[in-house]
Tab-separated table of C-alpha atoms in Angstrom:
chain	number	residue	atom	x	y	z
A	11	ASP	CA	24.898	-49.683	5.450
A	12	VAL	CA	23.693	-47.641	8.270
A	13	LYS	CA	23.246	-43.987	6.797
A	14	VAL	CA	22.256	-40.647	8.574
A	15	THR	CA	22.567	-37.719	5.891
A	16	GLN	CA	22.683	-34.281	6.980
A	17	SER	CA	21.753	-32.175	3.985
A	18	SER	CA	24.315	-28.948	4.355
A	19	ARG	CA	27.398	-29.607	5.542
A	20	TYR	CA	28.614	-25.886	5.891
A	21	LEU	CA	25.959	-22.981	6.246
A	22	VAL	CA	26.558	-19.327	6.563
A	23	LYS	CA	23.313	-17.041	7.536
A	24	ARG	CA	22.701	-13.628	8.678
A	25	THR	CA	21.566	-12.436	11.996
A	26	GLY	CA	18.164	-13.013	12.032
A	27	GLU	CA	17.171	-15.217	9.228
A	28	LYS	CA	15.596	-18.220	9.057
A	29	VAL	CA	17.398	-21.239	9.007
A	30	PHE	CA	16.661	-24.907	8.587
A	31	LEU	CA	18.951	-27.731	8.829
A	32	GLU	CA	17.595	-30.942	7.275
A	33	CYS	CA	18.451	-34.515	8.711
A	34	VAL	CA	17.423	-37.970	6.507
A	35	GLN	CA	17.892	-41.601	7.801
A	36	ASP	CA	17.444	-44.895	5.740
A	37	MET	CA	17.344	-47.334	8.690
A	38	ASP	CA	13.625	-46.889	9.777
A	39	HIS	CA	14.560	-45.825	13.286
A	40	GLU	CA	11.874	-44.247	15.346
A	41	ASN	CA	13.754	-41.791	17.020
A	42	MET	CA	15.844	-38.799	15.649
A	43	PHE	CA	17.918	-36.160	18.005
A	44	TRP	CA	19.569	-33.305	17.318
A	45	TYR	CA	22.768	-32.271	18.936
A	46	ARG	CA	24.434	-29.258	19.157
A	47	GLN	CA	28.544	-29.243	19.786
A	48	ASP	CA	31.136	-26.866	20.798
A	49	PRO	CA	34.652	-27.127	21.756
A	50	GLY	CA	34.627	-28.131	25.930
A	51	LEU	CA	31.195	-28.614	25.898
A	52	GLY	CA	30.773	-31.530	24.202
A	53	LEU	CA	27.540	-32.489	22.728
A	54	ARG	CA	24.243	-31.105	24.136
A	55	LEU	CA	20.935	-32.564	23.235
A	56	ILE	CA	18.948	-29.704	21.422
A	57	TYR	CA	15.639	-32.146	20.744
A	58	PHE	CA	14.403	-35.114	20.098
A	59	SER	CA	11.022	-37.144	18.417
A	60	TYR	CA	10.420	-40.440	19.409
A	61	ASP	CA	7.892	-40.765	16.759
A	62	VAL	CA	6.396	-38.755	13.492
A	63	LYS	CA	4.801	-35.671	14.538
A	64	MET	CA	6.318	-35.979	18.163
A	65	LYS	CA	8.854	-33.838	19.789
A	66	GLU	CA	10.472	-33.689	23.447
A	67	LYS	CA	12.870	-30.971	24.741
A	68	GLY	CA	16.048	-31.848	25.609
A	69	ASP	CA	18.651	-29.194	27.471
A	70	ILE	CA	18.886	-26.685	25.356
A	71	PRO	CA	15.668	-25.768	23.402
A	72	GLU	CA	15.714	-22.131	23.577
A	73	GLY	CA	15.636	-20.566	20.427
A	74	TYR	CA	14.691	-23.691	18.028
A	75	SER	CA	12.137	-25.610	17.069
A	76	VAL	CA	11.838	-28.723	15.280
A	77	SER	CA	9.574	-30.902	12.745
A	78	ARG	CA	9.222	-34.411	12.045
A	79	GLU	CA	5.988	-34.884	9.214
A	80	LYS	CA	7.638	-38.371	7.806
A	81	LYS	CA	9.451	-41.048	9.629
A	82	GLU	CA	12.841	-40.470	8.213
A	83	ARG	CA	12.936	-36.968	7.932
A	84	PHE	CA	13.674	-34.630	11.299
A	85	SER	CA	14.197	-31.036	10.546
A	86	LEU	CA	15.857	-28.401	12.818
A	87	ILE	CA	14.771	-24.777	12.657
A	88	LEU	CA	16.337	-21.606	13.907
A	89	GLU	CA	13.392	-19.206	13.716
A	90	SER	CA	15.450	-16.030	13.892
A	91	ALA	CA	19.537	-16.954	13.958
A	92	SER	CA	21.622	-15.045	16.204
A	93	THR	CA	25.234	-15.289	16.479
A	94	ASN	CA	25.513	-17.607	19.707
A	95	GLN	CA	24.081	-20.414	17.324
A	96	THR	CA	26.969	-20.644	15.222
A	97	SER	CA	28.140	-23.984	16.310
A	98	MET	CA	28.106	-27.416	14.677
A	99	TYR	CA	25.158	-29.443	14.636
A	100	LEU	CA	25.075	-33.075	14.770
A	101	CYS	CA	21.847	-35.404	13.797
A	102	ALA	CA	21.175	-39.037	15.303
A	103	SER	CA	19.080	-41.922	15.255
A	104	SER	CA	18.292	-45.003	17.491
A	105	LEU	CA	16.265	-48.017	16.580
A	106	TYR	CA	15.362	-48.273	20.109
A	107	LEU	CA	14.221	-45.356	22.693
A	108	GLY	CA	15.597	-47.459	25.360
A	109	ASN	CA	18.477	-47.071	27.675
A	110	THR	CA	20.740	-49.642	25.535
A	111	GLY	CA	20.011	-48.388	21.714
A	112	GLU	CA	22.909	-46.957	20.025
A	113	LEU	CA	22.979	-43.044	18.225
A	114	PHE	CA	24.046	-43.410	14.649
A	115	PHE	CA	24.961	-39.715	13.235
A	116	GLY	CA	25.306	-37.783	10.215
A	117	GLU	CA	28.851	-35.892	9.578
A	118	GLY	CA	27.253	-32.512	11.324
A	119	SER	CA	25.986	-29.123	9.930
A	120	ARG	CA	28.449	-26.540	10.570
A	121	LEU	CA	26.463	-22.855	10.869
A	122	THR	CA	27.738	-19.713	11.268
A	123	VAL	CA	25.983	-16.757	12.057
A	124	LEU	CA	26.824	-13.265	10.914
B	18	ALA	CA	20.584	-35.835	37.127
B	19	GLN	CA	23.352	-37.296	35.664
B	20	SER	CA	26.980	-36.066	35.024
B	21	VAL	CA	30.124	-36.801	32.786
B	22	THR	CA	33.389	-35.529	33.342
B	23	GLN	CA	36.384	-36.298	30.851
B	24	LEU	CA	39.623	-35.233	32.851
B	25	ASP	CA	41.800	-34.322	29.881
B	26	SER	CA	40.553	-32.100	27.193
B	27	GLN	CA	43.506	-32.811	24.940
B	28	VAL	CA	46.032	-35.582	25.430
B	29	PRO	CA	49.133	-36.245	23.334
B	30	VAL	CA	51.079	-39.289	22.232
B	31	PHE	CA	53.718	-40.622	20.400
B	32	GLU	CA	52.580	-43.503	17.846
B	33	GLU	CA	53.162	-47.317	19.657
B	34	ALA	CA	52.767	-45.485	22.837
B	35	PRO	CA	49.853	-47.042	25.324
B	36	VAL	CA	47.190	-44.328	25.599
B	37	GLU	CA	44.412	-43.726	28.415
B	38	LEU	CA	41.466	-41.517	28.362
B	39	ARG	CA	39.934	-40.984	31.650
B	40	CYS	CA	36.196	-40.513	32.237
B	41	ASN	CA	34.158	-40.172	35.548
B	42	TYR	CA	30.665	-40.089	36.051
B	43	SER	CA	27.637	-39.111	38.557
B	44	SER	CA	24.411	-40.394	38.432
B	45	SER	CA	21.533	-40.891	41.286
B	46	VAL	CA	20.870	-44.032	39.629
B	47	SER	CA	22.353	-47.293	37.497
B	48	VAL	CA	24.042	-46.359	34.490
B	49	TYR	CA	25.001	-47.472	31.088
B	50	LEU	CA	28.462	-46.040	29.599
B	51	PHE	CA	29.374	-45.725	26.334
B	52	TRP	CA	32.545	-44.075	23.964
B	53	TYR	CA	32.133	-42.425	21.288
B	54	VAL	CA	34.778	-41.558	18.467
B	55	GLN	CA	35.009	-38.619	16.094
B	56	TYR	CA	37.524	-38.444	13.313
B	57	PRO	CA	38.237	-35.423	11.367
B	58	ASN	CA	35.244	-33.685	9.563
B	59	GLN	CA	32.874	-36.781	10.525
B	60	GLY	CA	29.998	-37.240	12.848
B	61	LEU	CA	30.462	-39.428	15.850
B	62	GLN	CA	30.485	-43.790	15.759
B	63	LEU	CA	30.077	-46.233	18.573
B	64	LEU	CA	33.614	-47.456	20.048
B	65	LEU	CA	32.784	-49.492	22.863
B	66	LYS	CA	29.485	-49.690	25.579
B	67	TYR	CA	29.033	-50.957	28.956
B	68	LEU	CA	25.663	-52.420	29.678
B	69	SER	CA	26.073	-55.263	32.296
B	70	GLY	CA	28.077	-58.307	33.191
B	71	SER	CA	32.118	-57.823	32.803
B	72	THR	CA	33.677	-54.879	33.468
B	73	LEU	CA	35.793	-54.712	30.969
B	74	VAL	CA	34.656	-54.034	27.902
B	75	LYS	CA	36.103	-54.343	24.428
B	76	GLY	CA	35.604	-52.114	21.138
B	77	ILE	CA	36.417	-51.873	17.854
B	78	ASN	CA	39.926	-50.740	16.899
B	79	GLY	CA	42.140	-52.261	19.761
B	80	PHE	CA	40.337	-49.962	22.226
B	81	GLU	CA	39.178	-51.398	25.571
B	82	ALA	CA	37.603	-49.698	28.841
B	83	GLU	CA	36.922	-50.710	32.430
B	84	PHE	CA	33.898	-50.202	34.508
B	85	ASN	CA	34.733	-49.298	38.141
B	86	LYS	CA	31.444	-48.828	39.616
B	87	SER	CA	33.270	-47.657	43.067
B	88	GLN	CA	35.018	-44.876	41.788
B	89	THR	CA	32.414	-43.672	39.244
B	90	SER	CA	34.935	-44.395	35.758
B	91	PHE	CA	34.590	-46.032	32.885
B	92	HIS	CA	38.784	-45.050	31.336
B	93	LEU	CA	39.010	-45.742	28.072
B	94	ARG	CA	42.724	-47.607	26.949
B	95	LYS	CA	44.669	-48.735	23.978
B	96	PRO	CA	47.588	-50.878	24.767
B	97	SER	CA	49.395	-49.303	21.661
B	98	VAL	CA	48.207	-46.287	19.298
B	99	HIS	CA	48.429	-45.227	15.919
B	100	ILE	CA	48.234	-42.172	14.024
B	101	SER	CA	44.746	-43.624	12.570
B	102	ASP	CA	43.352	-43.025	16.099
B	103	THR	CA	43.856	-39.484	16.128
B	104	ALA	CA	40.241	-38.429	16.439
B	105	GLU	CA	37.942	-36.854	19.644
B	106	TYR	CA	36.924	-39.199	22.152
B	107	PHE	CA	33.219	-38.779	24.038
B	108	CYS	CA	32.703	-40.543	26.926
B	109	ALA	CA	28.506	-40.928	27.810
B	110	VAL	CA	25.937	-42.060	29.840
B	111	ARG	CA	22.529	-43.292	30.047
B	112	GLY	CA	20.668	-43.905	33.290
B	113	PHE	CA	17.932	-46.681	33.699
B	114	GLY	CA	14.717	-45.662	32.905
B	115	GLY	CA	12.690	-43.012	34.265
B	116	THR	CA	13.068	-39.598	32.343
B	117	SER	CA	16.056	-40.660	30.388
B	118	TYR	CA	14.343	-42.129	27.419
B	119	GLY	CA	17.325	-42.306	24.609
B	120	LYS	CA	18.919	-39.619	26.027
B	121	LEU	CA	22.652	-39.739	26.536
B	122	THR	CA	24.668	-37.175	28.464
B	123	PHE	CA	28.051	-36.739	27.019
B	124	GLY	CA	31.330	-35.811	28.422
B	125	GLN	CA	33.414	-32.284	26.848
B	126	GLY	CA	35.744	-34.660	24.566
B	127	THR	CA	39.029	-35.469	24.835
B	128	ILE	CA	40.977	-34.974	21.619
B	129	LEU	CA	43.677	-37.420	21.298
B	130	THR	CA	46.846	-36.315	18.781
B	131	VAL	CA	49.114	-39.810	18.024
B	132	HIS	CA	52.399	-37.740	16.638
B	133	PRO	CA	55.183	-40.012	14.155
């Protein structure tokens, strides 16, 4: 069965801390994504990766970076967390980068920055 | 550029009643359209998708959606809802080719609450 696992379901961090959100998929998918979900705003794409060590900015990359050292793992990094980064973060993967590819999502990581 | 508008942020209904969740999109190119569902405390899963062909698309759990190109709409319907359908529903669009890659543009979400 398809599986995207996000290592932390709930995190509480302080302003200025460095935060790592980890995501692992077991489907041998080429493409991985990080979205941010906020009430009334839907999902917004932060970054995506179409291959190991490759990354592309999404719609809201400011304040974030990513790392993809292995095919199955895609990490989202908040270099210096701020309160406006309090949100739900969703990782997803897909086999095809083309337009018809279905996205498979993890269960999300809810981050609170105090 | 592309955008998606879900016209209702919340839809309350009684069990066994029909429901329609409305979605309009805007795009300068042809599109693929999707509906995803998010149950409480879970990630999103694909409900159905329109790629080409018949404009009436059937998905899981008895849901269906109709693509209307002239009205740029992709409304989701179910003739009789269950308590277990309580969830948030997201409409999403992806344009053909260009720089869209695998990038989906999501709507704001509609929270469907089914009451007994």
